[in-house]
Tab-separated table of N, CA, C and O in Angstrom:
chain	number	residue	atom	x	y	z
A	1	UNK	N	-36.400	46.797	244.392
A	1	UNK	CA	-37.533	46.230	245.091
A	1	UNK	C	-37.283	46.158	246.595
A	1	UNK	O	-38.252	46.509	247.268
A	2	UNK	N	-36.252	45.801	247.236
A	2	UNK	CA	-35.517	46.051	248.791
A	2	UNK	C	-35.847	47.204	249.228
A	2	UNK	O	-36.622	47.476	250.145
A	3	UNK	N	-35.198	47.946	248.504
A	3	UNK	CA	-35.413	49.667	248.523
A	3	UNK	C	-37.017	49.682	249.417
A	3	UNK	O	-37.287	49.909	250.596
A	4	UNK	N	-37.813	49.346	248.291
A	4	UNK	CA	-38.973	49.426	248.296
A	4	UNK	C	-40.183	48.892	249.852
A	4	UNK	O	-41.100	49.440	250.464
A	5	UNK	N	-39.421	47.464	249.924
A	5	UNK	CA	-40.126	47.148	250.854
A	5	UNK	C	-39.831	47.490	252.225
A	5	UNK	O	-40.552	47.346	253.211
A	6	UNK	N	-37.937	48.262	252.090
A	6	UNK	CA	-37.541	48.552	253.224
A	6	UNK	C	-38.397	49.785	254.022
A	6	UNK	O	-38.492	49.899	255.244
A	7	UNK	N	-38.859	50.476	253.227
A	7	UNK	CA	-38.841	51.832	253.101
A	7	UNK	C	-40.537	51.886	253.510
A	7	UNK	O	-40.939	52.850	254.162
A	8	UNK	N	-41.475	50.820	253.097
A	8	UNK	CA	-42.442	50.484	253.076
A	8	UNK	C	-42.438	49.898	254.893
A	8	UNK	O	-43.399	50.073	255.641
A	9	UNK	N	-41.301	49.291	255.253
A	9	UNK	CA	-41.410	48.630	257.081
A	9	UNK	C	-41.165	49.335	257.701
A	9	UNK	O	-41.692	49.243	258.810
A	10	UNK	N	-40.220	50.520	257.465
A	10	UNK	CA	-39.710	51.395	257.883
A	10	UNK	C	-41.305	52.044	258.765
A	10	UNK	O	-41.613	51.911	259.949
A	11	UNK	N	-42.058	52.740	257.651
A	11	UNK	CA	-43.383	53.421	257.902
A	11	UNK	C	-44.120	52.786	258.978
A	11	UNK	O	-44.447	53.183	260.096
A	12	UNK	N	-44.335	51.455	258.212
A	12	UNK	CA	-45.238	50.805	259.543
A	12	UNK	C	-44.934	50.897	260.672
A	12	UNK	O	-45.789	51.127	261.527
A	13	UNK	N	-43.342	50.707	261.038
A	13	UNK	CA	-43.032	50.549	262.245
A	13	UNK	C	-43.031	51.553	262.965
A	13	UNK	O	-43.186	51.573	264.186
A	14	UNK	N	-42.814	52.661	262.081
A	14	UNK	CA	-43.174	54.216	263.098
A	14	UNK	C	-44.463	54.317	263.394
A	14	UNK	O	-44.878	55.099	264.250
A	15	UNK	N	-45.190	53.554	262.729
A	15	UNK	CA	-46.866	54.355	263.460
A	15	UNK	C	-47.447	54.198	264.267
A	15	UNK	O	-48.346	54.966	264.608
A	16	UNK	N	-47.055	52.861	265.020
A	16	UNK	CA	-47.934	53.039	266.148
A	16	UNK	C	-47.965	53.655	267.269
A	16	UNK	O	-49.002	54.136	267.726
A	17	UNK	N	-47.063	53.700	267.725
A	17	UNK	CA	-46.176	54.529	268.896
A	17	UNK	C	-46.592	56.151	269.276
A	17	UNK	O	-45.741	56.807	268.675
A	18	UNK	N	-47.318	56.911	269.848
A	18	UNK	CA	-47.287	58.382	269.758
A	18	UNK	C	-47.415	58.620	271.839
A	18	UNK	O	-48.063	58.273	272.826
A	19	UNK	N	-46.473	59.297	271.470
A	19	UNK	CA	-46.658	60.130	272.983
A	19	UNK	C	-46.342	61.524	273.173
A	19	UNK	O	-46.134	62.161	272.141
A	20	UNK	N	-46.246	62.253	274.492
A	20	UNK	CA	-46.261	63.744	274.522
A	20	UNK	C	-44.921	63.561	275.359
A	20	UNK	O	-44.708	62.855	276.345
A	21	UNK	N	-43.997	64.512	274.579
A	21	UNK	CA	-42.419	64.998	275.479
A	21	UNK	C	-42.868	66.296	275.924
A	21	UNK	O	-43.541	67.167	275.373
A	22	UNK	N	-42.280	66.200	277.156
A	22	UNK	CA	-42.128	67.214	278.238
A	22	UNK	C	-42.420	68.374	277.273
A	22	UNK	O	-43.366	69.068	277.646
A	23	UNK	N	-41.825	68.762	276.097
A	23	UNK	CA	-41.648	69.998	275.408
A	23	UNK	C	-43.306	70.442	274.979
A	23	UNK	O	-43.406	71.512	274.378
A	24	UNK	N	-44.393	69.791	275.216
A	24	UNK	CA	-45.211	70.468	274.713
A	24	UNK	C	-46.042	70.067	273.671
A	24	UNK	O	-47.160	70.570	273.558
A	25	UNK	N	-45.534	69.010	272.701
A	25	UNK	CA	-45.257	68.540	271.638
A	25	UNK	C	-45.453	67.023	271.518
A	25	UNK	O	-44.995	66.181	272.290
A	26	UNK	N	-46.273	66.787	270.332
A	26	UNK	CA	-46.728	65.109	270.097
A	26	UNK	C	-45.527	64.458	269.431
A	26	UNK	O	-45.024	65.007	268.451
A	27	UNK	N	-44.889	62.967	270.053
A	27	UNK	CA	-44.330	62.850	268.815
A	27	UNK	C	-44.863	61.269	268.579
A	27	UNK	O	-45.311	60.302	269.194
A	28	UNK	N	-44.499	61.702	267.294
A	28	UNK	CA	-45.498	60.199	266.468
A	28	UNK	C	-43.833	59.413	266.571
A	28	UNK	O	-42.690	59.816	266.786
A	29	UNK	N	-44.547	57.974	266.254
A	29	UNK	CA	-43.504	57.349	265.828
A	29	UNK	C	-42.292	56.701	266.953
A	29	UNK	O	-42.707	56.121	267.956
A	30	UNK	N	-41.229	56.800	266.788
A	30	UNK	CA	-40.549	55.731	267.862
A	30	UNK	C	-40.236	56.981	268.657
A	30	UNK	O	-39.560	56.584	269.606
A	31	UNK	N	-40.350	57.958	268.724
A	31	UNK	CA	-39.968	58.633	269.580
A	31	UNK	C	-40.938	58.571	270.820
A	31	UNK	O	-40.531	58.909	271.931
A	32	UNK	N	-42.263	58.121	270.609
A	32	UNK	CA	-42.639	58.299	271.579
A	32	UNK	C	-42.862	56.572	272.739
A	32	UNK	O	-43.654	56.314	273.644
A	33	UNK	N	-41.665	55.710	272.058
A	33	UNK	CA	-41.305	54.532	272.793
A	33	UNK	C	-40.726	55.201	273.987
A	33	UNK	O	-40.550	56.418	274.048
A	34	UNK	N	-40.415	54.299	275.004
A	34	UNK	CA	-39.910	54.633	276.184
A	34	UNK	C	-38.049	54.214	275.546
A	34	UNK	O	-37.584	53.581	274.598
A	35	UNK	N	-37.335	55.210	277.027
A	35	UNK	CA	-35.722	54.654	276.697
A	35	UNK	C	-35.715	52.719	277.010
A	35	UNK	O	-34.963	51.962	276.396
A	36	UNK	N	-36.495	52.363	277.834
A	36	UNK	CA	-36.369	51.134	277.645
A	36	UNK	C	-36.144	50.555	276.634
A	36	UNK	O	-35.124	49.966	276.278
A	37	UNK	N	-37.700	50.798	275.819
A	37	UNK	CA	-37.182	50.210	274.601
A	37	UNK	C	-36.022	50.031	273.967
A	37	UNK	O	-35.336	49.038	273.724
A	38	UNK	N	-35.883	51.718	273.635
A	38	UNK	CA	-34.623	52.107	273.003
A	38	UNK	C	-33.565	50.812	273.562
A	38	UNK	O	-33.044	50.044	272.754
A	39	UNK	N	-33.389	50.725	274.739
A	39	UNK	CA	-32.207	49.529	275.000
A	39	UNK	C	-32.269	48.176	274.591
A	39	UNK	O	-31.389	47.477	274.087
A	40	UNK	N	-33.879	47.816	274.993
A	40	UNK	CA	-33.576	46.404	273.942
A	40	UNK	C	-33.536	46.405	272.420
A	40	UNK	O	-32.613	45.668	272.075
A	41	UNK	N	-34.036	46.826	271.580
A	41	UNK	CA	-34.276	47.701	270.632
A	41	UNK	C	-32.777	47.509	269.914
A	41	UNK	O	-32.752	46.688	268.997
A	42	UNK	N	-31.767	48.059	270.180
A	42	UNK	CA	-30.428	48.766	270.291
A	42	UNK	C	-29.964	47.084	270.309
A	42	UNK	O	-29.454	46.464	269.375
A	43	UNK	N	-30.281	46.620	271.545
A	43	UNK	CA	-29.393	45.170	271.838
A	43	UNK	C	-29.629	44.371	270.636
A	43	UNK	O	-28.632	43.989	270.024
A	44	UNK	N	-31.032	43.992	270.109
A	44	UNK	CA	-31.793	43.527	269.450
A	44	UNK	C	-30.908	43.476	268.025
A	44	UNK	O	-30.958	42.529	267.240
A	45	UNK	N	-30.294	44.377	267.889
A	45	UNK	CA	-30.019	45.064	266.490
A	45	UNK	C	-30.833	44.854	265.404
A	45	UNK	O	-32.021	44.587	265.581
A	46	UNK	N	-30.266	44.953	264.087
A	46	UNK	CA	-30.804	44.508	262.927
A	46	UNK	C	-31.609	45.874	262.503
A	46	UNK	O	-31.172	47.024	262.455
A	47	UNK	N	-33.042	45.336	262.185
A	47	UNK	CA	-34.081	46.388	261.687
A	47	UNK	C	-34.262	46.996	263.328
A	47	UNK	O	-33.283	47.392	263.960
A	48	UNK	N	-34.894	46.998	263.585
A	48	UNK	CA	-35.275	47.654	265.091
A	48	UNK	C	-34.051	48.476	265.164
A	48	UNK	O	-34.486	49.585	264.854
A	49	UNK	N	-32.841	48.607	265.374
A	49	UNK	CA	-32.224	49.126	265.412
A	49	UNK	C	-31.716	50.003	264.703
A	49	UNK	O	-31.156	50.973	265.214
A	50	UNK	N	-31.818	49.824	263.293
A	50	UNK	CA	-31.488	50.620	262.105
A	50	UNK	C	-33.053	51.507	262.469
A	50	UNK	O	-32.635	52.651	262.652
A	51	UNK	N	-34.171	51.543	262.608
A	51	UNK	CA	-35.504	52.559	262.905
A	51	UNK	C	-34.832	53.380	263.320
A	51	UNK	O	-34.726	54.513	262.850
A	52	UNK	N	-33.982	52.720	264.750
A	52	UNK	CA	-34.078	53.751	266.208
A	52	UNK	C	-33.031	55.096	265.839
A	52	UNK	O	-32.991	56.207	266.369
A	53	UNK	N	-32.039	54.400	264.479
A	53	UNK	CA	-31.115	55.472	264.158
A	53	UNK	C	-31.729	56.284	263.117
A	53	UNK	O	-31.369	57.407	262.764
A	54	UNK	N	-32.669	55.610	262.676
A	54	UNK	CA	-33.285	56.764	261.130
A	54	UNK	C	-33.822	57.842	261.969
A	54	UNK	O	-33.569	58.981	261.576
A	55	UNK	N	-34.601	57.702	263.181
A	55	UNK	CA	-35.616	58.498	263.587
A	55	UNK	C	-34.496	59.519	264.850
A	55	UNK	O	-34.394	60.706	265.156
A	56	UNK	N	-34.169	58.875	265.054
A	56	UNK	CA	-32.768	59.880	265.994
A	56	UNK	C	-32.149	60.773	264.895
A	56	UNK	O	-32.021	61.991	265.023
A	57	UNK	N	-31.870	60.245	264.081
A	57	UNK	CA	-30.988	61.015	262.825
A	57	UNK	C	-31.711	61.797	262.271
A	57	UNK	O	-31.199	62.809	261.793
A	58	UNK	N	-32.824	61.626	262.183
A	58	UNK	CA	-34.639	62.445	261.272
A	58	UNK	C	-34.493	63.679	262.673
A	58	UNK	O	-34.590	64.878	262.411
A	59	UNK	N	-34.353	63.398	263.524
A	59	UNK	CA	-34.459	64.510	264.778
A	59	UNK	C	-33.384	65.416	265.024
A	59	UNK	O	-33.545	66.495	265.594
A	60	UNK	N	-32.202	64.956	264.568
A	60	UNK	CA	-30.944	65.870	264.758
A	60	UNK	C	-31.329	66.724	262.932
A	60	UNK	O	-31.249	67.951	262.991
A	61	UNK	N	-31.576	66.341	261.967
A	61	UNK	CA	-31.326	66.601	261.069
A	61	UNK	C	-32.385	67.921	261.303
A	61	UNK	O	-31.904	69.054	261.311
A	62	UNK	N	-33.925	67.707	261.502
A	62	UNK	CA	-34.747	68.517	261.445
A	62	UNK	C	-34.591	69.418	262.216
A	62	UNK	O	-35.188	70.452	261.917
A	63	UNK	N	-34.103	69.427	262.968
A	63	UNK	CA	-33.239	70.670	264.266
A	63	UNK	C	-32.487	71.529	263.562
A	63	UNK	O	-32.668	72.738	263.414
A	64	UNK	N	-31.347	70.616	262.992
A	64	UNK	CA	-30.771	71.753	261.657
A	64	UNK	C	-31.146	72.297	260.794
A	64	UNK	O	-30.566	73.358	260.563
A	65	UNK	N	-32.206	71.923	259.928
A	65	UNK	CA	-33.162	72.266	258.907
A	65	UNK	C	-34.321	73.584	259.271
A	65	UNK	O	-34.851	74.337	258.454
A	66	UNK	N	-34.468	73.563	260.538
A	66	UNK	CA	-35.816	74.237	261.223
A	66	UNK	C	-35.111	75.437	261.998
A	66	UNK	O	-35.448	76.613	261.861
A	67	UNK	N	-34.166	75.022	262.767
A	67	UNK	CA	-33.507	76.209	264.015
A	67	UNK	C	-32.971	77.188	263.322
A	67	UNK	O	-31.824	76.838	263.047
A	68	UNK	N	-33.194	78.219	262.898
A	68	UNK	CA	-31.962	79.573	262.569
A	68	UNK	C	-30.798	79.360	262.823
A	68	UNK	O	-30.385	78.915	263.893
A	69	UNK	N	-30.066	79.685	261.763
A	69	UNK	CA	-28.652	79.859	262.667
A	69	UNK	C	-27.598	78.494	263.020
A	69	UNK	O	-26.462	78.583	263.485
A	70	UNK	N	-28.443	77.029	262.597
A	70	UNK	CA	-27.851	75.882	262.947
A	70	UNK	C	-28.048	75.024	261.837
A	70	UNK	O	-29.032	74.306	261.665
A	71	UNK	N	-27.118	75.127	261.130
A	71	UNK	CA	-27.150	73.957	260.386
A	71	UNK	C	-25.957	72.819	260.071
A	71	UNK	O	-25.403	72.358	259.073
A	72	UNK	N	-25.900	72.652	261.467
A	72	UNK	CA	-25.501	71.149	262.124
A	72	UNK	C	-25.002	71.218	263.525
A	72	UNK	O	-23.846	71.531	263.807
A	73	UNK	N	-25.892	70.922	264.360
A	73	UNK	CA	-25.962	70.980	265.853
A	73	UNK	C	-24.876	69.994	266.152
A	73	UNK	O	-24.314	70.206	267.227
A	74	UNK	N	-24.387	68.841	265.379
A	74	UNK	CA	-23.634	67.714	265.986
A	74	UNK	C	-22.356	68.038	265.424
A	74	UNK	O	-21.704	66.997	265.341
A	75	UNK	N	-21.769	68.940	265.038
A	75	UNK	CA	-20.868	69.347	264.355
A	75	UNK	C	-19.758	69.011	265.210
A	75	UNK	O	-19.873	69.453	266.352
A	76	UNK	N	-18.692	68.334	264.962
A	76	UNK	CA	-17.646	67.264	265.948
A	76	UNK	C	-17.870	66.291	266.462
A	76	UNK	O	-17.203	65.954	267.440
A	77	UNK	N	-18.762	65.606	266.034
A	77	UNK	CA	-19.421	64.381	265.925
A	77	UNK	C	-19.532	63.418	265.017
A	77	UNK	O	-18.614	63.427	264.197
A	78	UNK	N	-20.129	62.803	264.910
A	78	UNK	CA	-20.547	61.311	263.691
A	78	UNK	C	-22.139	60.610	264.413
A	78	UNK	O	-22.359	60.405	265.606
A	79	UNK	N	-22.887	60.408	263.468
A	79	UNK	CA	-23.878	59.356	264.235
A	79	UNK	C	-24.229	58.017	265.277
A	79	UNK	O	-25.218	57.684	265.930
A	80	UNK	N	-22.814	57.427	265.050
A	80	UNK	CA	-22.510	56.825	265.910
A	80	UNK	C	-22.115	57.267	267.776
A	80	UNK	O	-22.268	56.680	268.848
A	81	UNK	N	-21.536	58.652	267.331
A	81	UNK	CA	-20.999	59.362	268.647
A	81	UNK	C	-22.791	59.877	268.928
A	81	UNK	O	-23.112	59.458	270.041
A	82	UNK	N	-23.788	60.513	268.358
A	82	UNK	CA	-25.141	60.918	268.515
A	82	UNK	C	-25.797	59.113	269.367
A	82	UNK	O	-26.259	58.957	270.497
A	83	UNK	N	-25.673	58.546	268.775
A	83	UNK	CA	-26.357	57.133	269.143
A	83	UNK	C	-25.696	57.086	270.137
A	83	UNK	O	-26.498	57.120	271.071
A	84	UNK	N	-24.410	57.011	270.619
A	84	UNK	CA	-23.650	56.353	271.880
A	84	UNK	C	-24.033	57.456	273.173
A	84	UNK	O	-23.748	57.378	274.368
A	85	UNK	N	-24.765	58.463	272.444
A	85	UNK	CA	-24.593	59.476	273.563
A	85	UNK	C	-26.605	59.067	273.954
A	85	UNK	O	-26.898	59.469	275.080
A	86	UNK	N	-27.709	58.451	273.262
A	86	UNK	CA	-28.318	58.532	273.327
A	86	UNK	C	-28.877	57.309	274.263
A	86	UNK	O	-29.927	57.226	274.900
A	87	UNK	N	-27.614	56.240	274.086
A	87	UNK	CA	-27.255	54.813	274.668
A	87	UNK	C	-27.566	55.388	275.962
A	87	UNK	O	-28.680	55.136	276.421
A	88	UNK	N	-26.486	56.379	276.867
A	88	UNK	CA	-25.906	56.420	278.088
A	88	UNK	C	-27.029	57.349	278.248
A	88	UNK	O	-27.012	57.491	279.471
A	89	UNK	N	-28.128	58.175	277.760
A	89	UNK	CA	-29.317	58.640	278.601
A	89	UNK	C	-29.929	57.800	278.785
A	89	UNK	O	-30.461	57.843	279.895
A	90	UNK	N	-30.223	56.718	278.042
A	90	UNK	CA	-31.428	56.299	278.348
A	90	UNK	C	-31.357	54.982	279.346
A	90	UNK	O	-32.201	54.539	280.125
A	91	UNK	N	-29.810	54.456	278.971
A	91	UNK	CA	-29.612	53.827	280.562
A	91	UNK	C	-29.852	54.597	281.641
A	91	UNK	O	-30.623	54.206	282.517
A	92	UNK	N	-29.299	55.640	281.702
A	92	UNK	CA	-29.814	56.222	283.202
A	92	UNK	C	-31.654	56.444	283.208
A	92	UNK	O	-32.417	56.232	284.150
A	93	UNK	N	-32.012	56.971	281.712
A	93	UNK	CA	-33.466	57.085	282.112
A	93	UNK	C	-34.451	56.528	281.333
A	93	UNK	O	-35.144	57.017	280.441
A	94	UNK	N	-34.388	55.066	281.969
A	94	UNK	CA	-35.679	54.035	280.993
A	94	UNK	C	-36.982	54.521	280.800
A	94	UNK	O	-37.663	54.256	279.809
A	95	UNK	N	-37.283	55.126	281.599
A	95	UNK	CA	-38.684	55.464	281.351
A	95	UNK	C	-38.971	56.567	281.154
A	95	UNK	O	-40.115	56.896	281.466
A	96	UNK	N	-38.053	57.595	280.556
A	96	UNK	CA	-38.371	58.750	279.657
A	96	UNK	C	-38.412	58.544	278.250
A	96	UNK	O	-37.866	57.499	277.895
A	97	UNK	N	-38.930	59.278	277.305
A	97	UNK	CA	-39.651	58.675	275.865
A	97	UNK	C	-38.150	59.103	275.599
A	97	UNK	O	-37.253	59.617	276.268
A	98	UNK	N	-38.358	58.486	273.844
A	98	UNK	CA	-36.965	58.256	272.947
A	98	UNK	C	-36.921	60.094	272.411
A	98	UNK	O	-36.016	60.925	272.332
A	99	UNK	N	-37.774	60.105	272.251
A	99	UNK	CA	-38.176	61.970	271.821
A	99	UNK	C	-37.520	62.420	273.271
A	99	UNK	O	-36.499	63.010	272.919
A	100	UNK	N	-37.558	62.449	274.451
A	100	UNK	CA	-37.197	63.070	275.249
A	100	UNK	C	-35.698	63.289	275.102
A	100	UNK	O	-35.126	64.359	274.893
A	101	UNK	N	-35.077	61.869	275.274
A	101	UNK	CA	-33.762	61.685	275.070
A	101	UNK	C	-33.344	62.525	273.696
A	101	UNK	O	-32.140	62.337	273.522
A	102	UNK	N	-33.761	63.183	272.896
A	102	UNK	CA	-33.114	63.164	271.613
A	102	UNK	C	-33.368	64.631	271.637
A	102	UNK	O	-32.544	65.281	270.994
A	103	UNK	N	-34.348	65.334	272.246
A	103	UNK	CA	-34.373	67.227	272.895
A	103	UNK	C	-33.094	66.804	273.790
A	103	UNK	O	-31.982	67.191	273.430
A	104	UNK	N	-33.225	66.088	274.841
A	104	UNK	CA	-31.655	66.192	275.796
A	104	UNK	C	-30.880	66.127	274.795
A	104	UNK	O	-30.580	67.305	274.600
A	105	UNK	N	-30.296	65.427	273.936
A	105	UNK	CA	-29.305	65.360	273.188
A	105	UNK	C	-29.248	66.942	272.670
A	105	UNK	O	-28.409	67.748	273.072
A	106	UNK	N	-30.133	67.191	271.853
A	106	UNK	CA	-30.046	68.565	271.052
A	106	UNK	C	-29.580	69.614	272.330
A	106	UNK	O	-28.562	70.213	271.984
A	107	UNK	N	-29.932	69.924	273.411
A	107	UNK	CA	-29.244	70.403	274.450
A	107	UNK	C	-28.172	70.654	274.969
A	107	UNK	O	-27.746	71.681	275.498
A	108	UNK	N	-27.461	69.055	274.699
A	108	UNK	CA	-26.552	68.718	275.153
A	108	UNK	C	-25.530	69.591	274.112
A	108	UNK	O	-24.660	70.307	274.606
A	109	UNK	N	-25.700	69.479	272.569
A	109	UNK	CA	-24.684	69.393	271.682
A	109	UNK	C	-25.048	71.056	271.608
A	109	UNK	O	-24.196	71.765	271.074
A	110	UNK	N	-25.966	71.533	271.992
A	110	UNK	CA	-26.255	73.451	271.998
A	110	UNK	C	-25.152	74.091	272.851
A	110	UNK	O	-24.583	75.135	272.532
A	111	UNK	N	-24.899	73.395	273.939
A	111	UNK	CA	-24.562	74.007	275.028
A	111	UNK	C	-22.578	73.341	275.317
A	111	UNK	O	-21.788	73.617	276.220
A	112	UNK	N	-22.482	72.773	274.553
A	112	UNK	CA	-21.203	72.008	274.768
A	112	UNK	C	-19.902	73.533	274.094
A	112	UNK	O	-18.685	73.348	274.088
């Protein structure tokens, strides 16, 4: 029943949120919060915080799932090292969306 209702807050909490990243592209859901958020959010912990990693993690995963050729962009990594790296963009850039930060990330881990 936890399962259930988690999974059930989870949804709600992604829906209200939609904005456009630089890329072209709508994104629903917490991605299209600002990095601000993301920081209190993060501080906040708890649920809010467990979202900010489902939907970061939903974004690295679908990158691997979708891109040719990649199936696992974070490869020498852990989610925690993905989150800590998503921490230090968005301190520098509060007011770029959480979707923005998380194409920089995929960038970041393409090109490393």
């Amino acid at each position: 029943m936890k399962g259930i209702v988690l999974a059930a807050l989870l949804m709600v909490a992604a829906l209200p949120a939609r904005g456009y990243d630089d890329g072209g592209y709508v994104s629903y859901g917490t991605g299209g919060k600002s990095c601000g958020t993301w920081q209190e959010d993060r501080r906040a912990g708890g649920f809010k915080k467990t979202i900010l990693a489902t939907w970061v993690t939903g974004y690295v995963t679908g990158y691997n799932a979708w891109v040719e050729g990649s199936n696992d962009v974070g490869e020498g990594t852990d989610i925690d090292g993905l989150l800590a790296w998503i921490d230090n963009y968005c301190a520098e850039n509060p007011l770029n969306s959480i979707s923005k930060a998380a194409s920089a990330l995929i960038w970041h881990l393409m090109t490393r």
